[in-house]
Coordinates of C-alpha atoms in Angstrom, one line a residue:
Chain Z
M1 CA -11.3 -23.5 83.8
A2 CA -11.9 -22.2 87.3
D3 CA -10.5 -25.2 89.1
A4 CA -7.1 -24.9 87.4
Q5 CA -6.8 -21.4 88.9
F6 CA -4.8 -20.8 92.0
L7 CA -5.4 -17.1 92.4
E8 CA -7.2 -14.3 90.6
I9 CA -6.5 -10.7 91.5
R10 CA -9.0 -8.0 90.3
H11 CA -8.6 -4.2 90.4
L12 CA -6.1 -4.3 93.2
R13 CA -5.0 -1.0 94.6
K14 CA -2.7 -0.2 97.5
R15 CA -2.1 3.2 98.9
F16 CA 0.3 4.2 101.7
G17 CA -1.1 7.6 102.6
D18 CA -1.0 9.7 99.4
N19 CA 1.4 7.3 97.7
E20 CA -0.3 4.8 95.4
V21 CA 1.9 1.8 95.2
L22 CA -0.4 -0.5 93.3
R23 CA -2.7 0.9 90.6
D24 CA -5.5 -1.4 89.4
I25 CA -3.7 -4.7 89.2
D26 CA -5.4 -7.5 87.3
F27 CA -3.5 -10.7 87.5
T28 CA -4.1 -14.5 87.5
V29 CA -1.9 -17.4 88.6
R30 CA -2.8 -20.9 87.5
K31 CA -2.1 -24.0 89.5
G32 CA 1.4 -25.4 88.9
E33 CA 2.6 -22.2 87.2
V34 CA 5.9 -20.5 88.0
V35 CA 5.5 -16.8 87.6
C36 CA 8.4 -14.4 88.1
I37 CA 7.8 -10.7 88.8
I38 CA 10.5 -8.4 87.7
G39 CA 10.9 -4.6 87.8
A40 CA 12.9 -1.8 89.4
S41 CA 12.9 -1.1 93.1
G42 CA 9.8 0.8 94.1
S43 CA 7.8 -0.6 91.2
G44 CA 5.4 -2.3 93.6
K45 CA 6.3 -5.9 93.0
S46 CA 7.1 -6.7 96.7
T47 CA 3.9 -4.9 97.8
L48 CA 1.9 -7.0 95.3
L49 CA 3.4 -10.2 96.7
R50 CA 2.7 -9.1 100.3
C51 CA -0.8 -8.3 99.3
V52 CA -1.3 -11.8 98.0
N53 CA -0.4 -13.1 101.5
L54 CA -2.3 -10.2 103.2
L55 CA 0.8 -9.0 105.0
E56 CA -0.4 -5.8 103.5
R57 CA -4.0 -5.0 103.4
P58 CA -5.0 -4.0 99.9
T59 CA -6.9 -0.6 99.8
E60 CA -9.3 -1.8 97.1
G61 CA -9.9 -4.8 94.9
E62 CA -10.5 -8.5 95.1
I63 CA -8.3 -11.6 95.6
W64 CA -10.1 -14.7 94.5
H65 CA -8.9 -18.1 95.9
D66 CA -10.8 -21.3 95.9
G67 CA -14.0 -19.6 94.6
R68 CA -14.0 -17.0 97.4
N69 CA -12.9 -13.4 97.7
I70 CA -10.5 -13.5 100.6
L71 CA -10.8 -9.8 101.1
D72 CA -14.5 -9.8 102.0
G73 CA -13.9 -11.1 105.5
S74 CA -15.6 -14.5 105.0
V75 CA -12.4 -16.5 105.1
P76 CA -10.2 -16.4 108.3
I77 CA -6.9 -14.8 107.3
A78 CA -4.8 -17.3 109.2
T79 CA -6.5 -20.2 107.5
Y80 CA -5.9 -18.7 104.1
R81 CA -2.3 -17.9 104.9
A82 CA -1.6 -21.5 105.9
H83 CA -2.3 -22.4 102.3
V84 CA 0.1 -19.9 100.9
G85 CA 3.8 -20.2 101.9
M86 CA 6.1 -17.2 102.0
V87 CA 9.9 -16.9 101.7
F88 CA 11.3 -13.6 102.7
Q89 CA 14.3 -11.6 101.6
Q90 CA 15.6 -11.5 105.2
F91 CA 14.9 -15.2 105.8
N92 CA 13.0 -14.4 109.1
L93 CA 13.8 -17.7 110.7
F94 CA 12.5 -17.8 114.3
N95 CA 15.6 -16.9 116.3
N96 CA 14.4 -18.6 119.4
L97 CA 14.0 -22.0 117.7
N98 CA 16.5 -24.3 116.1
V99 CA 16.3 -25.4 112.5
L100 CA 14.0 -28.4 113.1
E101 CA 11.7 -26.5 115.5
N102 CA 11.4 -23.7 112.9
C103 CA 9.9 -26.3 110.5
V104 CA 7.8 -28.0 113.2
I105 CA 6.1 -25.2 115.1
G106 CA 3.7 -24.1 112.4
Q107 CA 2.6 -27.7 111.6
M108 CA 1.8 -28.3 115.2
K109 CA 0.2 -25.0 116.2
V110 CA -1.6 -24.2 112.9
L111 CA -2.2 -27.6 111.2
K112 CA -2.5 -29.4 114.6
R113 CA -0.2 -32.2 113.6
S114 CA 1.4 -34.4 116.2
R115 CA 5.0 -33.8 117.0
A116 CA 6.0 -37.1 115.4
E117 CA 4.2 -36.4 112.2
A118 CA 5.4 -32.8 112.1
T119 CA 9.0 -33.9 112.7
E120 CA 8.8 -36.5 109.9
T121 CA 7.4 -34.0 107.5
A122 CA 10.0 -31.3 108.5
M123 CA 12.9 -33.8 108.1
R124 CA 11.7 -34.8 104.6
Y125 CA 11.8 -31.2 103.4
L126 CA 15.0 -30.3 105.3
E127 CA 16.7 -33.3 103.6
K128 CA 15.2 -32.0 100.3
V129 CA 16.9 -28.6 100.7
G130 CA 20.1 -30.3 102.0
M131 CA 19.8 -29.1 105.5
G132 CA 19.2 -32.4 107.2
Q133 CA 22.5 -32.4 109.1
F134 CA 21.9 -29.0 110.7
I135 CA 18.5 -29.6 112.4
H136 CA 20.0 -28.8 115.9
A137 CA 21.6 -25.5 114.8
R138 CA 20.2 -22.2 115.7
P139 CA 19.6 -19.6 113.0
S140 CA 22.5 -17.5 114.2
Q141 CA 24.9 -20.4 113.7
I142 CA 24.3 -21.0 110.0
S143 CA 25.1 -19.0 106.8
G144 CA 22.6 -16.9 104.8
G145 CA 22.2 -19.4 102.1
Q146 CA 21.6 -22.1 104.7
K147 CA 19.0 -19.9 106.4
Q148 CA 17.2 -19.3 103.2
R149 CA 17.1 -23.0 102.5
V150 CA 15.7 -23.7 106.0
A151 CA 13.1 -20.9 105.4
I152 CA 12.0 -22.7 102.2
A153 CA 11.8 -26.0 104.1
R154 CA 9.7 -24.2 106.8
A155 CA 7.3 -23.0 104.2
L156 CA 7.2 -26.4 102.4
S157 CA 6.5 -28.2 105.7
M158 CA 3.1 -26.5 105.8
E159 CA 2.5 -28.2 102.5
P160 CA 1.0 -25.1 100.9
E161 CA -0.7 -24.8 97.6
A162 CA 1.7 -22.2 96.5
L163 CA 4.9 -20.6 97.6
L164 CA 5.6 -16.8 97.4
F165 CA 9.3 -15.7 97.2
D166 CA 10.1 -12.1 98.0
E167 CA 13.5 -11.4 96.5
P168 CA 14.9 -14.6 98.1
T169 CA 18.5 -14.1 97.0
S170 CA 18.8 -10.4 97.3
A171 CA 20.3 -10.5 100.9
L172 CA 22.8 -13.2 100.1
D173 CA 26.5 -13.1 99.5
P174 CA 27.1 -13.9 95.8
E175 CA 28.6 -17.3 96.4
M176 CA 25.4 -18.4 98.2
V177 CA 22.9 -17.4 95.6
G178 CA 23.5 -20.5 93.5
E179 CA 22.5 -23.0 96.3
V180 CA 19.2 -21.2 96.9
L181 CA 18.4 -20.9 93.2
K182 CA 19.1 -24.6 92.8
V183 CA 16.6 -25.5 95.4
M184 CA 14.0 -23.2 93.8
R185 CA 14.7 -24.7 90.4
D186 CA 14.2 -28.2 91.7
L187 CA 10.9 -27.1 93.3
A188 CA 9.7 -25.5 90.1
H189 CA 10.2 -28.9 88.4
T190 CA 8.0 -30.6 91.0
G191 CA 5.0 -28.7 89.7
L192 CA 4.6 -26.4 92.7
T193 CA 2.9 -23.1 92.1
M194 CA 5.4 -20.4 92.6
L195 CA 5.3 -16.6 92.6
V196 CA 8.8 -15.2 92.6
V197 CA 9.8 -11.5 92.9
T198 CA 13.4 -11.5 91.7
H199 CA 16.3 -9.6 90.2
E200 CA 17.8 -12.9 88.9
M201 CA 16.9 -12.5 85.2
A202 CA 18.7 -15.7 84.2
F203 CA 16.6 -17.6 86.7
A204 CA 13.4 -16.0 85.5
A205 CA 14.3 -16.7 81.8
E206 CA 15.1 -20.4 82.6
V207 CA 12.5 -21.4 85.1
A208 CA 9.4 -19.2 84.7
D209 CA 6.3 -20.1 82.7
R210 CA 5.4 -16.4 82.7
V211 CA 7.3 -13.3 83.5
V212 CA 5.5 -10.2 84.7
F213 CA 7.2 -6.8 84.3
M214 CA 6.0 -4.1 86.7
D215 CA 6.7 -0.4 86.7
E216 CA 5.2 2.4 88.8
G217 CA 2.5 0.2 90.3
V218 CA 1.1 -1.2 87.1
I219 CA 1.7 -4.4 85.2
V220 CA 3.4 -3.3 82.0
E221 CA 3.9 -6.6 80.3
D222 CA 2.9 -10.2 81.2
D223 CA 4.1 -12.9 78.8
V224 CA 6.2 -16.0 78.4
P225 CA 10.0 -15.5 79.1
S226 CA 11.0 -15.8 75.5
V227 CA 8.9 -12.8 74.6
I228 CA 9.8 -10.7 77.6
F229 CA 13.5 -11.3 77.3
G230 CA 13.6 -11.9 73.5
A231 CA 11.2 -9.5 72.0
P232 CA 9.4 -7.3 74.6
K233 CA 6.5 -5.5 73.2
Q234 CA 6.6 -2.5 75.5
E235 CA 9.2 0.3 75.4
R236 CA 9.4 0.4 79.2
T237 CA 10.2 -3.3 79.4
R238 CA 13.0 -2.8 76.8
T239 CA 14.5 0.1 78.7
F240 CA 14.4 -1.7 82.0
L241 CA 16.0 -4.9 80.6
K242 CA 18.6 -2.9 78.8
R243 CA 19.6 -1.4 82.1
V244 CA 19.8 -4.6 84.1
L245 CA 21.1 -7.0 81.4
R246 CA 24.3 -5.3 80.6
Chain T
M1 CA 13.7 -9.3 181.8
T2 CA 12.0 -6.0 182.0
L3 CA 12.6 -3.2 179.5
L4 CA 14.1 -1.1 182.4
A5 CA 16.7 -3.8 183.3
L6 CA 17.6 -4.1 179.6
S7 CA 18.2 -0.4 179.1
A8 CA 20.2 -0.2 182.4
A9 CA 22.5 -3.0 181.2
A10 CA 22.7 -1.3 177.9
L11 CA 24.6 1.8 179.0
D12 CA 28.0 0.2 179.1
R13 CA 27.8 -1.8 175.8
S14 CA 30.3 -1.0 173.0
F15 CA 29.2 -0.7 169.4
F16 CA 30.2 -4.3 168.6
E17 CA 28.5 -5.6 171.7
W18 CA 25.3 -3.9 170.6
V19 CA 25.5 -5.4 167.1
W20 CA 26.1 -8.8 168.6
F21 CA 23.4 -8.3 171.1
F22 CA 20.8 -7.6 168.4
L23 CA 22.0 -10.4 166.2
D24 CA 22.0 -12.9 169.0
R25 CA 18.7 -11.8 170.4
Y26 CA 16.7 -10.8 167.4
W27 CA 18.1 -12.9 164.6
L28 CA 14.7 -14.6 164.2
Q29 CA 12.9 -11.2 163.8
F30 CA 15.5 -10.0 161.2
L31 CA 15.2 -13.3 159.3
T32 CA 11.4 -13.3 159.4
G33 CA 11.3 -9.7 158.3
A34 CA 13.7 -10.5 155.4
G35 CA 11.5 -13.5 154.6
V36 CA 8.4 -11.4 154.4
T37 CA 10.3 -8.8 152.3
L38 CA 11.5 -11.6 149.9
L39 CA 8.1 -13.2 149.7
I40 CA 6.3 -9.9 148.9
S41 CA 8.9 -8.7 146.4
L42 CA 9.3 -12.0 144.6
S43 CA 5.6 -12.8 144.3
G44 CA 4.8 -9.2 143.6
T45 CA 7.5 -9.0 140.8
L46 CA 6.3 -12.3 139.3
V47 CA 2.7 -11.4 139.3
G48 CA 3.5 -7.9 138.1
F49 CA 5.5 -9.4 135.3
G50 CA 2.5 -11.5 134.4
I51 CA 0.3 -8.4 134.4
G52 CA 2.9 -6.6 132.3
L53 CA 3.0 -9.5 129.8
L54 CA -0.8 -9.5 129.5
V55 CA -1.1 -5.7 129.1
G56 CA 1.9 -5.5 126.8
V57 CA 0.5 -8.2 124.5
V58 CA -3.0 -6.6 124.4
R59 CA -1.5 -3.2 123.7
T60 CA 0.4 -4.6 120.7
I61 CA -2.6 -6.3 119.0
P62 CA -2.5 -4.8 115.5
K63 CA -5.3 -2.3 114.9
D64 CA -7.7 -3.4 112.2
P65 CA -9.6 -0.5 110.7
R66 CA -12.0 -2.9 109.1
A67 CA -13.1 -4.6 112.3
P68 CA -16.8 -4.2 113.3
L69 CA -17.5 -0.9 115.0
F70 CA -18.3 -2.3 118.5
R71 CA -14.9 -4.2 118.4
R72 CA -13.1 -1.0 117.6
I73 CA -14.9 0.9 120.4
L74 CA -14.1 -2.0 122.8
R75 CA -10.5 -1.7 121.7
R76 CA -10.3 2.0 122.2
L77 CA -11.9 1.6 125.6
G78 CA -9.5 -1.1 126.6
D79 CA -6.5 0.9 125.5
F80 CA -7.8 3.9 127.4
L81 CA -8.2 1.9 130.6
L82 CA -4.8 0.3 130.3
V83 CA -3.0 3.6 129.6
T84 CA -4.8 5.1 132.6
Y85 CA -3.7 2.2 134.8
I86 CA -0.1 2.5 133.6
E87 CA 0.0 6.3 134.0
V88 CA -1.7 6.4 137.4
F89 CA 0.5 3.7 139.0
R90 CA 3.7 5.0 137.5
G91 CA 2.9 8.5 138.4
T92 CA 2.2 8.2 142.1
P93 CA 4.5 6.9 144.9
M94 CA 4.0 3.4 146.1
I95 CA 3.9 4.6 149.7
V96 CA 0.8 6.7 148.9
Q97 CA -0.8 3.9 146.9
A98 CA -0.4 1.7 149.9
M99 CA -2.2 4.2 152.1
V100 CA -5.0 4.9 149.6
I101 CA -5.7 1.3 148.7
F102 CA -5.4 -0.2 152.2
Y103 CA -7.3 2.5 154.1
G104 CA -9.5 3.4 151.2
L105 CA -10.8 -0.2 150.8
A106 CA -11.4 -0.3 154.6
L107 CA -13.3 2.9 154.6
A108 CA -15.3 2.7 151.4
F109 CA -16.1 -1.0 151.2
S110 CA -15.4 -2.1 154.8
I111 CA -12.9 -4.6 153.3
N112 CA -10.2 -5.2 155.9
L113 CA -7.4 -6.8 153.8
D114 CA -4.8 -8.9 155.5
R115 CA -1.8 -6.6 155.6
L116 CA 0.5 -9.1 153.9
L117 CA -2.0 -9.7 151.1
A118 CA -2.5 -5.9 150.8
G119 CA 1.3 -5.5 150.5
F120 CA 1.5 -8.2 147.9
L121 CA -1.3 -6.6 145.9
I122 CA 0.2 -3.2 145.9
V123 CA 3.6 -4.4 144.8
S124 CA 2.1 -6.5 142.0
I125 CA -0.1 -3.7 140.6
N126 CA 2.7 -1.2 140.8
T127 CA 5.2 -3.5 139.2
G128 CA 2.6 -4.5 136.5
A129 CA 2.4 -0.8 135.4
Y130 CA 6.1 -0.6 135.0
M131 CA 6.5 -4.0 133.4
A132 CA 3.7 -3.3 130.9
E133 CA 5.8 -0.6 129.3
I134 CA 9.0 -2.7 129.5
V135 CA 7.2 -5.6 127.8
R136 CA 5.8 -3.4 125.2
G137 CA 9.3 -2.1 124.5
G138 CA 10.6 -5.6 124.4
I139 CA 8.0 -6.7 121.9
L140 CA 8.6 -3.7 119.7
S141 CA 12.3 -4.4 119.8
I142 CA 11.8 -7.8 118.0
D143 CA 12.3 -7.5 114.3
K144 CA 9.0 -7.2 112.4
G145 CA 10.1 -10.0 110.1
Q146 CA 9.7 -12.5 113.0
S147 CA 6.0 -11.9 113.4
E148 CA 5.5 -11.6 109.6
A149 CA 7.0 -15.0 109.2
A150 CA 4.8 -16.4 111.9
H151 CA 1.7 -14.8 110.3
S152 CA 2.7 -16.1 106.9
I153 CA 2.5 -19.7 108.1
G154 CA -0.9 -19.0 109.5
M155 CA -0.3 -18.3 113.2
T156 CA -2.7 -16.0 115.0
H157 CA -1.6 -12.9 116.9
G158 CA -1.7 -15.0 120.1
Q159 CA 0.3 -17.9 118.8
T160 CA 2.8 -15.5 117.2
M161 CA 3.3 -13.8 120.6
L162 CA 3.4 -17.0 122.6
H163 CA 5.8 -19.1 120.4
V164 CA 7.9 -16.6 118.6
V165 CA 7.9 -13.0 119.8
L166 CA 7.6 -13.3 123.6
P167 CA 10.3 -15.9 124.1
Q168 CA 12.7 -13.5 122.4
A169 CA 11.3 -10.3 124.0
V170 CA 11.4 -11.9 127.5
R171 CA 15.1 -12.7 127.0
N172 CA 15.8 -9.1 126.1
I173 CA 13.8 -7.7 129.1
L174 CA 15.3 -10.1 131.6
P175 CA 17.8 -7.5 132.9
A176 CA 14.9 -5.1 133.4
L177 CA 12.9 -7.7 135.2
G178 CA 15.9 -8.3 137.5
N179 CA 16.2 -4.6 138.1
E180 CA 12.5 -4.4 139.0
F181 CA 12.9 -7.3 141.5
V182 CA 15.9 -5.5 143.2
I183 CA 13.9 -2.3 143.3
N184 CA 11.0 -4.2 144.9
I185 CA 13.2 -5.8 147.6
K186 CA 14.2 -2.3 148.6
D187 CA 10.8 -0.6 148.1
T188 CA 8.7 -3.0 150.0
S189 CA 10.1 -1.1 153.0
V190 CA 7.5 1.6 152.3
L191 CA 4.8 -1.0 153.2
N192 CA 5.7 -0.4 156.9
V193 CA 3.2 2.5 156.6
I194 CA 0.4 -0.1 156.6
S195 CA 2.3 -2.2 159.2
V196 CA 3.3 -5.1 156.9
S197 CA 5.9 -6.9 159.0
E198 CA 8.7 -6.8 156.4
L199 CA 12.3 -6.2 157.2
F200 CA 12.1 -2.4 157.7
F201 CA 9.1 -2.7 159.9
A202 CA 10.8 -5.4 162.0
S203 CA 13.9 -3.3 162.3
K204 CA 11.9 -0.3 163.4
S205 CA 10.3 -2.4 166.1
I206 CA 13.6 -3.8 167.3
S207 CA 15.4 -0.5 167.4
G208 CA 12.5 1.3 169.1
N209 CA 12.8 -0.9 172.1
F210 CA 16.3 0.3 172.8
A211 CA 16.5 3.6 171.0
R212 CA 19.6 2.1 169.2
Y213 CA 19.0 3.0 165.6
F214 CA 22.4 2.9 164.1
E215 CA 23.4 -0.6 165.1
V216 CA 20.0 -2.1 164.1
F217 CA 19.8 -0.4 160.8
L218 CA 23.4 -1.3 160.0
I219 CA 22.4 -4.9 160.3
T220 CA 19.2 -4.2 158.3
C221 CA 21.4 -2.6 155.6
V222 CA 23.6 -5.6 155.3
V223 CA 20.6 -7.9 155.1
Y224 CA 19.1 -5.9 152.3
F225 CA 22.3 -5.8 150.5
L226 CA 22.8 -9.6 150.8
M227 CA 19.3 -10.2 149.4
T228 CA 19.7 -7.8 146.4
F229 CA 23.3 -9.0 145.6
T230 CA 22.3 -12.7 145.7
V231 CA 19.3 -12.0 143.5
T232 CA 21.4 -10.1 140.8
R233 CA 23.9 -13.0 140.7
I234 CA 21.2 -15.6 140.3
L235 CA 19.6 -13.5 137.5
R236 CA 22.9 -13.2 135.7
L237 CA 23.1 -17.0 135.8
V238 CA 19.6 -17.4 134.4
E239 CA 20.4 -14.9 131.6
R240 CA 23.5 -16.9 130.6
K241 CA 21.4 -20.0 130.6
M242 CA 18.8 -18.5 128.3
E243 CA 21.4 -17.6 125.8
G244 CA 21.5 -21.3 124.9
K245 CA 24.4 -23.4 123.8
S246 CA 27.0 -21.9 121.6
T247 CA 27.6 -25.2 119.7
Y248 CA 25.3 -27.7 118.0
T249 CA 25.7 -31.3 117.0
I250 CA 25.6 -32.4 113.4
H251 CA 22.5 -34.6 113.1
G252 CA 23.4 -38.2 112.6
S253 CA 26.9 -37.8 114.0
Q254 CA 26.1 -39.8 117.1
T255 CA 24.1 -42.6 115.6
T256 CA 26.5 -44.5 113.3
P257 CA 30.2 -44.2 112.8
E258 CA 29.4 -44.5 109.1
S259 CA 27.4 -41.4 108.9
E260 CA 30.0 -39.5 110.9
I261 CA 32.7 -40.4 108.4
R262 CA 30.4 -39.4 105.6
I263 CA 29.7 -36.0 107.2
R264 CA 33.3 -35.4 108.0
G265 CA 34.1 -36.2 104.4
G266 CA 31.3 -33.8 103.3
L267 CA 32.7 -31.0 105.3

C-alpha cells in the first residue's frame, strides 16, 4: 500500500568525518502513524530526525516520499520541507517576530497565502495550543512551555503532512512538560503523522503506535509499545529501559 | 576689500576677534563644507552598509558539495573576488585609494569623475569592505536554530536571511554601523587630496587666506565634534527604538469587557 506510506528510508548512513552516526537505517512511517524514537544520547536518534528534514545531509541512502527519492535532487528541498514540520528542542521561535508573526511568516512567504488567510490559519492553531491570548507577545516574553506550544502552532500553520519533534520537552522546566505533552497527545488523536524523538517513556508508551529503539547508530528494535516496554526482544533494549525506567 | 587690506587690519585682532571674524565672514563656507562632509559620509555609509549586507549574505550561503561543478567553481571564484575586495580595501589607506582611483581613472580611461561623486564612491567602497566583515560577524552571531527553524518551514536561504536572520543581525551590528558613520565623518577629511570641498578642504582654503590656522581649525574641530556627537545620540535613539516594546497586550483585552474579565479570571 504505497499510498498509505508517508516516508520510507532505505540504507541511510550519516558520517561526520570518521564518526559514523547512522549505520544503514531502514525505516518506514505510514500516514497517520505516531512513531516515537527512544535511545541514549548519542545513539543517532536526533540525527535521524534531522536527516528526515534534510537539516543534515545523509551521506548515503534514500528517502522516499510521495513516490520520489528526495535525495536525488529532483525535488526542491524547500518544497519538501514545507510538507514536513519540525519542532525543536530549543523552540527556535523567530526572535524578531511576535507570536502571531511567527506563525504567519512561513505561510505568506513559502505557501504564498494572503495575510488575512495566514492570520486566520495561525489564529486557529494558536487557539488550539492555548496561546490565542499571547499573539502580541515576543518570544522573550513568554515561558519555555508557551514557546514550545507556539512552535508547534507555527509548524501546524504550514499544514504539513507530518510533524517531527526533536526532544520537544527536554529543555523545559519540569512543571511545563505536561502542557506541551498534552498538546502533543491531542494532536496524536487527530490522526496527524508524528515522528517523536523523546525521553518521555510514559508518553511513548501511551501515545505511540510504534516505538523505535536506537543504539549506536542502528535501529535495534522497532515494535508496538506493549512489546518494547512490556517484553522487549533485544537485550540492548532491556538494558536501556532498565536504566531509564527506575 | 583686497587681501592686503585684510591682512593689514588683521594685525591688531585678538584671538576671539579672529574667531568671530571667521564665523561672521565664512559661516556659509563652514556650513557648506560640513554639509558636503555629512552628505558624503552619510550616503557613503549607507551604500557601504548595503554593499556589506550583500557581500555578507553571499559569503554565508551554505556550501553544497553536491552542487554541479560549474556552480561550485563560480562560488569559489565569487568568494575569491569578495575576499580580495575586502582585504585590499581594508589593507590600504583611504587617502591612497582616493588618489589611485581618482587619478588612475583619469589617466587610464580618461574618465574625469566629478570630485564629489568620486569622494562618495571611495567612501562607499571602503565602508563596504569593513561592513562586509561586520555583517558576516553579525550573521554568524545569530543562533543556528533560527535559520534551521526557517529552513524547516521551507524558507530558502534568501528568505531566511531577509525575514529572520538579518533583522536580528542588523540590530546587533547597529552600534558598529554608527561607529563606521562617525569614522566616516572624520575620515572624509582625507578627500581633500582630490579637492573635494568638504569641511577640511573648506577650512584649509579659509585659513590659507589669512595664515591663521589655529582659529580656523578650532572652529572646524567644534563643527566636526557637533556632527559626530549628534549622530551618536541619534543612533542611540534608533537602537532603543529597535529593541521594541517591553510590554505586550493580551489579545482580546481591548475588544469586549467580557473577554477582559475572562482573561483576568484566567490569570
